[in-house]
Amino acid sequence: MKTRLPIKFIQLFLFLFIVTGILPASAQQFTWQAGLPAIGETGIYNITLHPAFVAKSYDTALTDVRLFDGETAVSYILQHDTPFVDLPSPVITVKNNTVSRRTIIQLQFKEKYLIEQLKLTVAAPAYFKRYLYVTEDTSGLTPSQEFALVSGQPAVFKLNTPLKTKQCYIIIKNEDNPALQVKDISVLQRHIYLTAWLEKGKSYILKTGAPDVAAPVYDLPYFANKLPAQIPALEAGNITPVPAVIKNVPSPAAETNNTVFTSKRWIWTGIVSIIVLITLLSIRLLREMRERK
């Protein structure tokens, strides 16, 4: 009989600690946010995602991007189109390897930008035809996509598989030719935006930077072919870490859809209650163990 009581309490403690782990984990842990301007009229809007915001996402598909009204997720359609948008200029380092007969151009960025297209400007020689590929490493693996770089033709290369990285390499195969003199390199991504139904008077925030979050499944993409031809555009700005407070127009409906597992107030109330319960049970356990002695 003396051994059953501690075992029972140990099992209870384990259960309570698991619950305390589940409560805060139930809310998606986004690390970055960007505020939208005030909504003047209720309707459909296109929300531009600038490269600086896209860089905060965890994958090329932007599966962890969410649009919120308070703590309520808002349905959207993720869209890509042209024109391509220039990314901030990388730091460029060029190395000509005579042994492998290759030119290795290293591109270093401040953030993990989404790279979908590259443009090269070659100063010399006057006539050339080389093959190149873009990679995140120089391990010598067979490239999945090669491009022909030919004098007199546009040196614009669209990646079939976009990269999202702080560092990548352009490998030019020189064969027995002298190395090219590359004058300039531009890196681009497509214009990316969300299409969503937004309501007047509400305050909306974009969030991203949540690892292991599955892509959302919304109803709105089903009606994509019914959207109006002309849709007003909004610019999301003021990118800050999630703990920071974004100054936006107050939303009277921001707290009307809270649930036990999404409201921070309920989460912290649950945590404090469990800590108090654990403390009381510990005191009781110690008392009973003393009495049994």
Coordinates of C-alpha atoms in Angstrom, one line a residue:
M1 CA 0.0 0.0 0.0
K2 CA 2.9 2.3 0.7
T3 CA 4.2 2.1 -2.9
R4 CA 0.9 2.8 -4.7
L5 CA 0.5 6.4 -3.5
P6 CA 3.8 7.7 -4.9
I7 CA 3.2 5.9 -8.2
K8 CA -0.3 7.4 -8.5
F9 CA 1.0 10.9 -7.9
I10 CA 3.9 10.4 -10.3
Q11 CA 1.5 9.3 -13.0
L12 CA -0.7 12.4 -12.3
F13 CA 2.3 14.7 -12.5
L14 CA 3.3 13.3 -15.8
F15 CA -0.2 13.8 -17.2
L16 CA -0.2 17.4 -15.9
F17 CA 3.2 18.2 -17.4
I18 CA 2.0 16.8 -20.8
V19 CA -1.1 19.0 -20.6
T20 CA 1.1 22.1 -19.9
G21 CA 3.1 21.3 -22.9
I22 CA 0.1 20.9 -25.2
L23 CA -1.6 24.2 -24.2
P24 CA 1.0 26.6 -25.4
A25 CA 1.9 24.4 -28.3
S26 CA -1.6 24.4 -29.6
A27 CA -1.1 28.0 -30.8
Q28 CA 1.0 28.2 -33.9
Q29 CA 4.3 29.8 -33.1
F30 CA 4.8 32.4 -35.8
T31 CA 7.9 34.5 -35.5
W32 CA 7.3 37.5 -37.9
Q33 CA 4.3 39.7 -38.6
A34 CA 3.4 42.6 -40.9
G35 CA 0.5 45.0 -40.5
L36 CA -2.0 45.9 -43.2
P37 CA -3.4 49.5 -43.7
A38 CA -6.9 50.3 -42.5
I39 CA -9.7 48.8 -44.7
G40 CA -11.9 51.6 -46.1
E41 CA -14.5 49.5 -47.8
T42 CA -15.5 45.8 -47.4
G43 CA -14.5 43.7 -50.4
I44 CA -11.9 41.7 -52.2
Y45 CA -8.2 42.9 -52.0
N46 CA -4.8 41.8 -53.3
I47 CA -2.2 42.0 -50.6
T48 CA 1.4 42.2 -52.0
L49 CA 4.0 40.1 -50.2
H50 CA 7.3 41.9 -50.5
P51 CA 10.6 40.0 -50.8
A52 CA 11.5 41.0 -47.2
F53 CA 8.4 39.3 -45.9
V54 CA 8.7 36.3 -48.2
A55 CA 12.2 35.8 -46.9
K56 CA 10.8 35.2 -43.4
S57 CA 8.8 32.2 -44.5
Y58 CA 10.2 28.7 -44.1
D59 CA 9.7 27.2 -47.5
T60 CA 9.4 28.1 -51.2
A61 CA 5.7 27.3 -51.2
L62 CA 5.0 29.8 -48.4
T63 CA 2.9 27.3 -46.5
D64 CA 3.4 29.1 -43.2
V65 CA 2.0 32.4 -44.3
R66 CA -1.3 33.3 -42.5
L67 CA -3.6 36.3 -42.5
F68 CA -5.3 37.1 -39.2
D69 CA -8.2 39.3 -38.0
G70 CA -7.3 39.4 -34.3
E71 CA -6.7 35.7 -33.6
T72 CA -9.0 34.4 -36.3
A73 CA -7.4 33.1 -39.5
V74 CA -8.7 34.7 -42.7
S75 CA -9.1 32.7 -45.9
Y76 CA -7.0 33.7 -48.9
I77 CA -5.7 32.7 -52.3
L78 CA -1.9 32.7 -52.8
Q79 CA -1.1 33.9 -56.3
H80 CA 2.1 34.5 -58.4
D81 CA 2.4 36.4 -61.6
T82 CA 4.8 38.7 -63.5
P83 CA 6.5 41.0 -63.6
F84 CA 9.4 39.7 -61.6
V85 CA 10.6 41.7 -58.7
D86 CA 14.3 42.5 -58.0
L87 CA 15.7 41.2 -54.8
P88 CA 18.3 43.1 -52.9
S89 CA 21.8 42.9 -54.5
P90 CA 23.9 40.0 -53.1
V91 CA 27.6 40.1 -52.3
I92 CA 29.3 38.5 -55.3
T93 CA 32.5 36.5 -55.2
V94 CA 34.0 35.1 -58.4
K95 CA 36.6 32.2 -58.5
N96 CA 38.0 30.8 -61.7
N97 CA 39.1 27.2 -61.2
T98 CA 41.5 26.2 -64.0
V99 CA 41.6 22.6 -62.8
S100 CA 37.9 21.9 -63.1
R101 CA 37.6 24.5 -65.9
R102 CA 34.8 26.2 -64.2
T103 CA 33.9 29.7 -62.9
I104 CA 32.2 29.6 -59.5
I105 CA 30.2 32.7 -58.7
Q106 CA 29.1 32.9 -55.0
L107 CA 26.0 35.0 -54.2
Q108 CA 25.5 35.9 -50.5
F109 CA 22.3 37.5 -49.2
K110 CA 21.3 39.0 -45.9
E111 CA 18.2 36.9 -45.7
K112 CA 16.8 33.7 -47.2
Y113 CA 15.2 35.3 -50.3
L114 CA 13.1 33.3 -52.7
I115 CA 15.2 33.1 -55.9
E116 CA 13.2 32.3 -59.1
Q117 CA 15.1 34.1 -61.9
L118 CA 18.6 35.4 -62.6
K119 CA 20.0 37.9 -65.1
L120 CA 23.6 38.1 -66.1
T121 CA 25.5 40.8 -68.0
V122 CA 28.8 39.6 -69.6
A123 CA 31.4 42.2 -70.6
A124 CA 33.8 40.0 -72.5
P125 CA 34.7 38.2 -74.7
A126 CA 32.6 39.3 -77.7
Y127 CA 31.6 35.7 -78.7
F128 CA 30.8 32.9 -76.3
K129 CA 28.6 29.9 -75.7
R130 CA 28.8 28.4 -72.2
Y131 CA 26.6 26.3 -70.0
L132 CA 25.8 27.1 -66.5
Y133 CA 23.6 26.0 -63.6
V134 CA 22.6 27.3 -60.2
T135 CA 23.0 25.4 -57.0
E136 CA 23.1 25.7 -53.2
D137 CA 26.4 23.8 -53.0
T138 CA 29.5 22.9 -55.1
S139 CA 29.6 19.2 -54.2
G140 CA 29.7 18.2 -57.9
L141 CA 26.2 16.7 -58.0
T142 CA 24.5 16.5 -61.3
P143 CA 22.5 19.7 -61.8
S144 CA 18.7 19.3 -62.4
Q145 CA 18.6 22.2 -64.8
E146 CA 21.3 23.7 -67.1
F147 CA 21.1 27.0 -69.1
A148 CA 22.9 28.1 -72.3
L149 CA 24.7 31.4 -72.0
V150 CA 25.2 32.7 -75.5
S151 CA 26.5 36.1 -76.7
G152 CA 23.8 38.2 -78.4
Q153 CA 21.0 36.4 -76.6
P154 CA 19.2 37.5 -73.4
A155 CA 21.0 36.1 -70.4
V156 CA 17.8 35.6 -68.3
F157 CA 17.3 32.2 -66.6
K158 CA 14.2 31.1 -64.8
L159 CA 14.6 28.3 -62.3
N160 CA 12.2 25.4 -62.5
T161 CA 12.8 24.7 -58.8
P162 CA 13.1 28.0 -56.9
L163 CA 15.7 28.4 -54.2
K164 CA 15.1 29.9 -50.8
T165 CA 18.5 30.6 -49.4
K166 CA 21.1 33.0 -48.0
Q167 CA 23.8 31.6 -50.3
C168 CA 23.9 30.0 -53.7
Y169 CA 26.4 29.5 -56.6
I170 CA 26.3 30.0 -60.3
I171 CA 28.6 27.5 -62.0
I172 CA 29.8 28.3 -65.5
K173 CA 31.4 25.5 -67.5
N174 CA 34.3 27.1 -69.4
E175 CA 35.8 23.9 -71.0
D176 CA 39.0 25.1 -72.8
N177 CA 37.9 28.7 -73.1
P178 CA 39.0 31.7 -71.0
A179 CA 36.8 32.7 -68.2
L180 CA 34.0 35.1 -68.9
Q181 CA 34.0 38.6 -67.4
V182 CA 30.7 38.9 -65.7
K183 CA 29.8 42.5 -65.3
D184 CA 26.5 42.3 -63.3
I185 CA 24.1 39.8 -61.8
S186 CA 20.4 40.5 -60.9
V187 CA 18.3 38.1 -58.8
L188 CA 14.5 38.2 -58.9
Q189 CA 11.3 36.6 -57.6
R190 CA 7.8 36.7 -59.1
H191 CA 5.2 39.1 -57.8
I192 CA 3.5 37.2 -55.0
Y193 CA 0.3 38.3 -53.4
L194 CA -2.7 37.1 -51.4
T195 CA -6.3 37.7 -52.5
A196 CA -8.7 37.9 -49.6
W197 CA -12.1 39.2 -48.5
L198 CA -11.5 42.0 -46.0
E199 CA -14.0 43.9 -44.0
K200 CA -14.2 47.6 -43.2
G201 CA -13.1 48.6 -39.7
K202 CA -11.2 45.4 -39.0
S203 CA -7.5 45.2 -38.4
Y204 CA -5.5 42.6 -40.3
I205 CA -2.1 41.2 -39.7
L206 CA 0.1 38.9 -41.8
K207 CA 2.2 36.3 -40.0
T208 CA 4.9 33.8 -41.0
G209 CA 8.0 32.0 -39.8
A210 CA 6.3 28.9 -38.3
P211 CA 8.2 25.7 -39.0
D212 CA 6.4 22.4 -39.6
V213 CA 3.1 24.2 -40.4
A214 CA 1.0 22.5 -43.0
A215 CA -0.4 24.5 -45.9
P216 CA -3.9 25.9 -45.1
V217 CA -6.9 24.5 -46.9
Y218 CA -9.4 27.3 -47.6
D219 CA -12.8 27.6 -49.5
L220 CA -11.9 30.8 -51.3
P221 CA -9.5 29.2 -54.0
Y222 CA -12.5 27.3 -55.3
F223 CA -14.1 30.6 -56.4
A224 CA -10.9 32.0 -58.0
N225 CA -12.5 32.2 -61.4
K226 CA -15.3 34.3 -60.1
L227 CA -13.1 37.2 -58.8
P228 CA -13.6 40.6 -60.3
A229 CA -11.2 41.7 -63.0
Q230 CA -10.1 44.9 -61.1
I231 CA -9.1 44.3 -57.5
P232 CA -7.6 47.0 -55.3
A233 CA -4.1 46.3 -54.0
L234 CA -2.7 46.7 -50.5
E235 CA 0.9 46.9 -49.3
A236 CA 1.8 45.0 -46.2
G237 CA 4.6 46.8 -44.2
N238 CA 6.1 47.3 -40.8
I239 CA 7.7 43.8 -40.6
T240 CA 8.5 43.0 -37.0
P241 CA 9.1 40.0 -34.7
V242 CA 5.8 38.6 -33.4
P243 CA 6.3 39.7 -29.7
A244 CA 6.4 43.3 -30.9
V245 CA 3.1 45.3 -31.0
I246 CA 2.0 46.5 -34.5
K247 CA 0.1 49.8 -34.3
N248 CA -3.0 49.3 -36.5
V249 CA -6.6 50.4 -36.5
P250 CA -8.4 48.9 -33.5
S251 CA -10.7 46.0 -34.4
P252 CA -13.9 45.7 -32.4
A253 CA -14.4 42.1 -33.5
A254 CA -10.8 41.0 -32.8
E255 CA -11.6 39.1 -29.6
T256 CA -15.1 37.7 -30.5
N257 CA -13.8 34.5 -31.9
N258 CA -11.4 33.4 -29.2
T259 CA -11.4 29.7 -28.2
V260 CA -9.8 27.9 -25.2
F261 CA -6.9 26.8 -27.3
T262 CA -6.2 29.9 -29.3
S263 CA -6.8 32.7 -26.7
K264 CA -3.6 33.6 -24.9
R265 CA -5.6 34.5 -21.8
W266 CA -7.0 31.0 -21.6
I267 CA -3.6 29.4 -22.2
W268 CA -1.9 31.4 -19.4
T269 CA -4.9 30.8 -17.1
G270 CA -4.6 27.1 -17.7
I271 CA -0.8 27.1 -17.1
V272 CA -1.2 29.0 -13.8
S273 CA -4.0 26.7 -12.7
I274 CA -2.0 23.6 -13.4
I275 CA 1.0 25.0 -11.5
V276 CA -1.2 25.7 -8.5
L277 CA -2.7 22.2 -8.7
I278 CA 0.8 20.6 -8.8
T279 CA 1.9 22.6 -5.8
L280 CA -1.2 21.6 -3.7
L281 CA -0.7 17.9 -4.7
S282 CA 3.0 18.0 -3.8
I283 CA 2.1 19.4 -0.3
R284 CA -0.5 16.7 0.2
L285 CA 1.9 14.0 -0.9
L286 CA 4.6 15.2 1.5
R287 CA 2.1 15.3 4.4
E288 CA 0.8 11.8 3.7
M289 CA 4.3 10.4 3.4
R290 CA 5.2 12.0 6.8
E291 CA 2.1 10.5 8.4
R292 CA 3.0 7.0 7.1
K293 CA 6.4 7.3 8.7

